[in-house]
């Protein structure tokens, strides 16, 4: 991490700050960006060290980074050979280019409920909610893809929270975290009844105010001495303050006193301190320092929350209590003074209830009445109380369920307003994650100018052979931060201002655990940036050794490429053949590695100039890290403490060590002990000291469990998961004084996280916010300390396996771990369970339950991608269980399965010959797939690479499509026509045999054709229209005139006439295809230009768009009667006629329309062309990208920008089906003749998948993703076949639909035309 105070991943503050560093707020409960400048507060990790305190008004911005400024928006030079990325959302494009100094949007799917209550009040109520309500609400959230976490800092609280006065601070931290904008829902629940609770001693008072009030006290010196005894001046705080000392500093065996709070010595001392301060302080300071904790918390929660629909008030009133005030339990529910109601407390409760009532909606207010019982609320002994608790649970569940549903709906609306990203959520989340990690590294970077200068020299070099550059050094040397600085500064290098920077910090996210994951993610980004086919990003490591050099050759000088891969040693990559030894002139690669990987790298890259060793920190750089940490924390040190840190850093001159000791120094008070006793000479020993401090505070058993769970997790745990795991651990429940069937207190993990915050990081994965160790070396030390022997390892992994498999839910109050919650896959189970299953039960068990389980494998691929399945096979391989054939298959089929796992059966058949002999695992998967009765498309010829062929395959990076179009005939269902523009060929194919039966070659620049009948077509040749006989292979006629260069639109009126847009686009011409003469001309008017032309299949209606009139109208002609019948317009709207379609009978036309000068999604309109009236209007959430219409099927089919396909009922007007499935927007829709089936695909090749739909029943019948890009597709008239042209391949592919029982519709073979001409090739080059 360079000379930086940061590390891989991002902390709590990073999640709060960087997410919205320059961001914007979203609507209620759904703001996904935040601002910089959050104050850091550290907890003491030494009993005698004063907790760091911060004056509320003080905010300190991070120190500026020494780097050239980066523009907030990419300004790439125009290069027509490179993609503009206009199909990617504007605020996502900078991530593709690799910019880091940009606003970022998180996408966590977390809901948090915060309980505010008195320590002794509402205990039974909250316990009942944890037991009866929250398990159901967690499932409700999970069924919609969200995690619910309940924060109650007073539930299960023990005496350890009182000793250092940290409870108040912890509550404030949780509330502050609760209000951060990246949470989807943050609901503040107030259990405000009839007790306000005590006023506590302020944990700190600014020095000026404290000294002033001391001077102003006109009472005894004993009171001054009391204050001076309990409050010590901490000059290390900025500004200085007096800090309340831990209770056990002056009261020994403090825990024993809490057995009787009223007689406890501390209670008496605290009351005296409060009385003195109340008398000495001005009134205006009372509300700051002497306010009851609950009052302060509720006021902050109500005022800071700002949204009444996420505030809940729970109020309980006792009856028949007036005569029972002398009973011992009353003090838990009422504020008492000498056995009587405290009038001052009573008044405060009423005032607070008034404030709350004005803020909380009536729907969110729960008020209940129950009789008093001598022991307080006791549902086990009092039936009335049992009914009260049940009523509370029922009402609370109803209220909170509505709040949750409303918040999720708001999030959906927010996402819709943002529009589709244009890239997958998985890639987007990964780019955001690594950008945050990079920002965290660079924001506190210091020095290392010599290394940074070498980076610049490497990047800008123009002469000689260019090799990858390797940065290396020992653990903690700061290589990661230096790599991040290379990312930040690269655009300041001459000639690299418009570069694309692809960077990954390996091992910092679940998507970067393996080399395959890192390369697939990085190459996907490169493919987007340079317009390459995305299938190139789904290759094996072995394939990349051949493919990657070819791919990098595509990088243009106008958009050079820098690839930065940090942490190569974290990836299990014994083979470095994938890494190019030499680079193209416009590409640079920077790697970081440790000593273990360095030896392998030097064998692969022997050139000494390819290596830079990270030097140790200088003294000045170490002190710069200390100064930065102190500045962020608003702290300083004494000169002696600073000198001790300096001497320690001289002995261990590494950034990780300097950061750790600086964090420790920031927690020290000026009156505390020297830091020297807390310092150790090495990084590992220092980490052990930090762990020992936590153990002394929380106990060895408790810390061992918490740290053991985090360490043994595969990629970290959510707070809710940690709390569940603690709930399932008897040791922890015993430590927290909880019953075996109760929940572990949420405050425990929150408190530990608060103390350990500098050493933890937060990562967002699949919407979950995961807590993990920030540094690898911390994880290593934790593993050695808390999981040191196989018995411990087995214990932890069995516990984790029991939780994620769902076994724990049968015994404890934890969430059930289903494979799916409703329609939402449980990605946390899918990610963690295989790892723990392998460790706890062995490789064979994991193989059986996961890799050979069709339901599991499909769930994993659908929700997480094939890469995670491959990561599991890699784990099996390391464990000695061979699944090589399964791994080979997944690698080959990765791109296809990522697009749609429904292809699994077809991919198995096509790619694995002799399925049963090659792999029993794959045979079991295939058998399970066939039993599922799923329909699928199967190629009638071999077109996919098999596992036997992969080693001999030729890897191409770019393709020139051979075929420009496929066209079905009018009546003949067994033959199809293809057009190859570059080759000047038209071919007729027998679709049963997949053979060419006619070839017409030598045609001049054929671009498009229209079928006249089964043997004749009108072909657009450059700008001319020519009529060819496809049977006899002859040119029959040429039509007079030429068409417009950019808009050569034409169609068929009948078997004798073609309709075409004139050259100047001011006329529509009707031409005789036999003579070539003009039969009629339609003129729109003077200076009006047409921009589209549609002709119904029956040839009776022609529809054109007019681009001159504002807004653009639709013009409709009656072709048989040769007249304009409709001029269709909508005020303030224009038709996007490139996306329009007309029914075969000419009855209806559908067109995409948009409102002029309004930034909103476009929408669909349907006109009845007989009456000229607007017939239907549909406004889906996203813009339409393609449309088609069928009067026979009585439907309109539209494709939306989010990749979904919508089927609209042409008669009823409602949406029949909203079909999800495409990963990217499609721009082509083709309907079967009866309008009951259609195909959809993206002709630009981004997705590379064609899907066959049953639009009558809303089903996906089949999916096909080839190894090379699709160039064009067509559906058969009966919808039973799909015809596909692939890349530069000479043969078309016929896909046959197989029904759920494996049957195929049989077509009777037929001969095309003259039987004697089958296979004939006609050369028409001389025909003109």
PDB file of C-alpha atoms in Angstrom, residues 201-284:
ATOM      1  CA  UNK A 201     -22.111  12.054  32.898  1.00  0.00           C
ATOM      2  CA  UNK A 202     -20.872  13.640  29.656  1.00  0.00           C
ATOM      3  CA  UNK A 203     -17.964  11.547  28.331  1.00  0.00           C
ATOM      4  CA  UNK A 204     -15.990  14.669  27.462  1.00  0.00           C
ATOM      5  CA  UNK A 205     -16.164  18.441  27.873  1.00  0.00           C
ATOM      6  CA  UNK A 206     -14.073  20.933  25.846  1.00  0.00           C
ATOM      7  CA  UNK A 207     -11.195  22.235  27.933  1.00  0.00           C
ATOM      8  CA  UNK A 208     -12.225  25.889  27.800  1.00  0.00           C
ATOM      9  CA  UNK A 209     -15.744  25.179  28.992  1.00  0.00           C
ATOM     10  CA  UNK A 210     -14.580  22.786  31.731  1.00  0.00           C
ATOM     11  CA  UNK A 211     -12.011  25.189  33.140  1.00  0.00           C
ATOM     12  CA  UNK A 212     -14.504  28.040  33.043  1.00  0.00           C
ATOM     13  CA  UNK A 213     -17.107  26.122  35.007  1.00  0.00           C
ATOM     14  CA  UNK A 214     -14.455  25.032  37.542  1.00  0.00           C
ATOM     15  CA  UNK A 215     -13.543  28.628  38.184  1.00  0.00           C
ATOM     16  CA  UNK A 216     -17.189  29.562  38.520  1.00  0.00           C
ATOM     17  CA  UNK A 217     -18.129  26.996  41.161  1.00  0.00           C
ATOM     18  CA  UNK A 218     -18.793  28.674  44.465  1.00  0.00           C
ATOM     19  CA  UNK A 219     -19.006  25.502  46.476  1.00  0.00           C
ATOM     20  CA  UNK A 220     -16.552  23.357  48.301  1.00  0.00           C
ATOM     21  CA  UNK A 221     -13.171  22.330  47.028  1.00  0.00           C
ATOM     22  CA  UNK A 222     -14.279  18.716  47.420  1.00  0.00           C
ATOM     23  CA  UNK A 223     -16.562  19.122  44.432  1.00  0.00           C
ATOM     24  CA  UNK A 224     -13.740  20.596  42.365  1.00  0.00           C
ATOM     25  CA  UNK A 225     -11.539  17.720  43.427  1.00  0.00           C
ATOM     26  CA  UNK A 226     -14.267  15.266  42.457  1.00  0.00           C
ATOM     27  CA  UNK A 227     -14.453  16.687  38.955  1.00  0.00           C
ATOM     28  CA  UNK A 228     -10.681  16.820  38.627  1.00  0.00           C
ATOM     29  CA  UNK A 229     -10.463  13.229  39.779  1.00  0.00           C
ATOM     30  CA  UNK A 230     -12.934  11.907  37.202  1.00  0.00           C
ATOM     31  CA  UNK A 231     -12.130  14.289  34.344  1.00  0.00           C
ATOM     32  CA  UNK A 232      -8.578  14.518  33.071  1.00  0.00           C
ATOM     33  CA  UNK A 233      -7.367  16.956  30.449  1.00  0.00           C
ATOM     34  CA  UNK A 234      -6.486  15.310  27.151  1.00  0.00           C
ATOM     35  CA  UNK A 235      -4.312  17.683  25.158  1.00  0.00           C
ATOM     36  CA  UNK A 236      -4.026  15.117  22.388  1.00  0.00           C
ATOM     37  CA  UNK A 237      -7.552  15.938  21.320  1.00  0.00           C
ATOM     38  CA  UNK A 238      -8.031  18.807  18.877  1.00  0.00           C
ATOM     39  CA  UNK A 239      -9.207  21.006  20.505  1.00  0.00           C
ATOM     40  CA  UNK A 240      -8.180  19.801  23.989  1.00  0.00           C
ATOM     41  CA  UNK A 241     -10.925  18.406  26.197  1.00  0.00           C
ATOM     42  CA  UNK A 242     -11.470  16.880  29.613  1.00  0.00           C
ATOM     43  CA  UNK A 243     -12.336  13.202  29.353  1.00  0.00           C
ATOM     44  CA  UNK A 244     -14.373  11.139  31.799  1.00  0.00           C
ATOM     45  CA  UNK A 245     -12.254   8.288  33.120  1.00  0.00           C
ATOM     46  CA  UNK A 246     -13.256   4.601  33.067  1.00  0.00           C
ATOM     47  CA  UNK A 247     -15.218   3.656  36.166  1.00  0.00           C
ATOM     48  CA  UNK A 248     -12.904   0.870  37.204  1.00  0.00           C
ATOM     49  CA  UNK A 249      -9.984   3.302  37.303  1.00  0.00           C
ATOM     50  CA  UNK A 250     -11.229   4.550  40.679  1.00  0.00           C
ATOM     51  CA  UNK A 251     -13.739   1.881  41.715  1.00  0.00           C
ATOM     52  CA  UNK A 252     -12.305  -1.597  41.999  1.00  0.00           C
ATOM     53  CA  UNK A 253     -14.451  -4.652  41.290  1.00  0.00           C
ATOM     54  CA  UNK A 254     -16.984  -2.388  39.645  1.00  0.00           C
ATOM     55  CA  UNK A 255     -18.962  -5.307  38.181  1.00  0.00           C
ATOM     56  CA  UNK A 256     -20.054  -6.396  41.656  1.00  0.00           C
ATOM     57  CA  UNK A 257     -21.716  -3.092  42.352  1.00  0.00           C
ATOM     58  CA  UNK A 258     -24.198  -3.478  39.508  1.00  0.00           C
ATOM     59  CA  UNK A 259     -25.949  -6.203  41.438  1.00  0.00           C
ATOM     60  CA  UNK A 260     -27.609  -3.363  43.320  1.00  0.00           C
ATOM     61  CA  UNK A 261     -27.572  -0.247  41.150  1.00  0.00           C
ATOM     62  CA  UNK A 262     -29.119   2.086  43.706  1.00  0.00           C
ATOM     63  CA  UNK A 263     -26.429   1.498  46.297  1.00  0.00           C
ATOM     64  CA  UNK A 264     -23.553   1.287  43.882  1.00  0.00           C
ATOM     65  CA  UNK A 265     -20.707   3.685  44.507  1.00  0.00           C
ATOM     66  CA  UNK A 266     -20.598   4.799  40.883  1.00  0.00           C
ATOM     67  CA  UNK A 267     -24.288   5.676  40.902  1.00  0.00           C
ATOM     68  CA  UNK A 268     -23.667   7.984  43.816  1.00  0.00           C
ATOM     69  CA  UNK A 269     -20.591   9.525  42.208  1.00  0.00           C
ATOM     70  CA  UNK A 270     -22.364  10.057  38.895  1.00  0.00           C
ATOM     71  CA  UNK A 271     -25.331  11.744  40.551  1.00  0.00           C
ATOM     72  CA  UNK A 272     -22.989  14.152  42.383  1.00  0.00           C
ATOM     73  CA  UNK A 273     -21.105  14.971  39.172  1.00  0.00           C
ATOM     74  CA  UNK A 274     -24.348  15.680  37.322  1.00  0.00           C
ATOM     75  CA  UNK A 275     -25.625  17.876  40.154  1.00  0.00           C
ATOM     76  CA  UNK A 276     -22.406  19.872  40.154  1.00  0.00           C
ATOM     77  CA  UNK A 277     -22.399  20.294  36.385  1.00  0.00           C
ATOM     78  CA  UNK A 278     -26.072  21.231  36.311  1.00  0.00           C
ATOM     79  CA  UNK A 279     -25.437  23.952  38.860  1.00  0.00           C
ATOM     80  CA  UNK A 280     -22.213  25.183  37.299  1.00  0.00           C
ATOM     81  CA  UNK A 281     -23.074  25.080  33.596  1.00  0.00           C
ATOM     82  CA  UNK A 282     -25.008  27.810  31.813  1.00  0.00           C
ATOM     83  CA  UNK A 283     -28.506  26.747  30.807  1.00  0.00           C
ATOM     84  CA  UNK A 284     -27.670  26.677  27.118  1.00  0.00           C
TER      85      UNK A 284
END
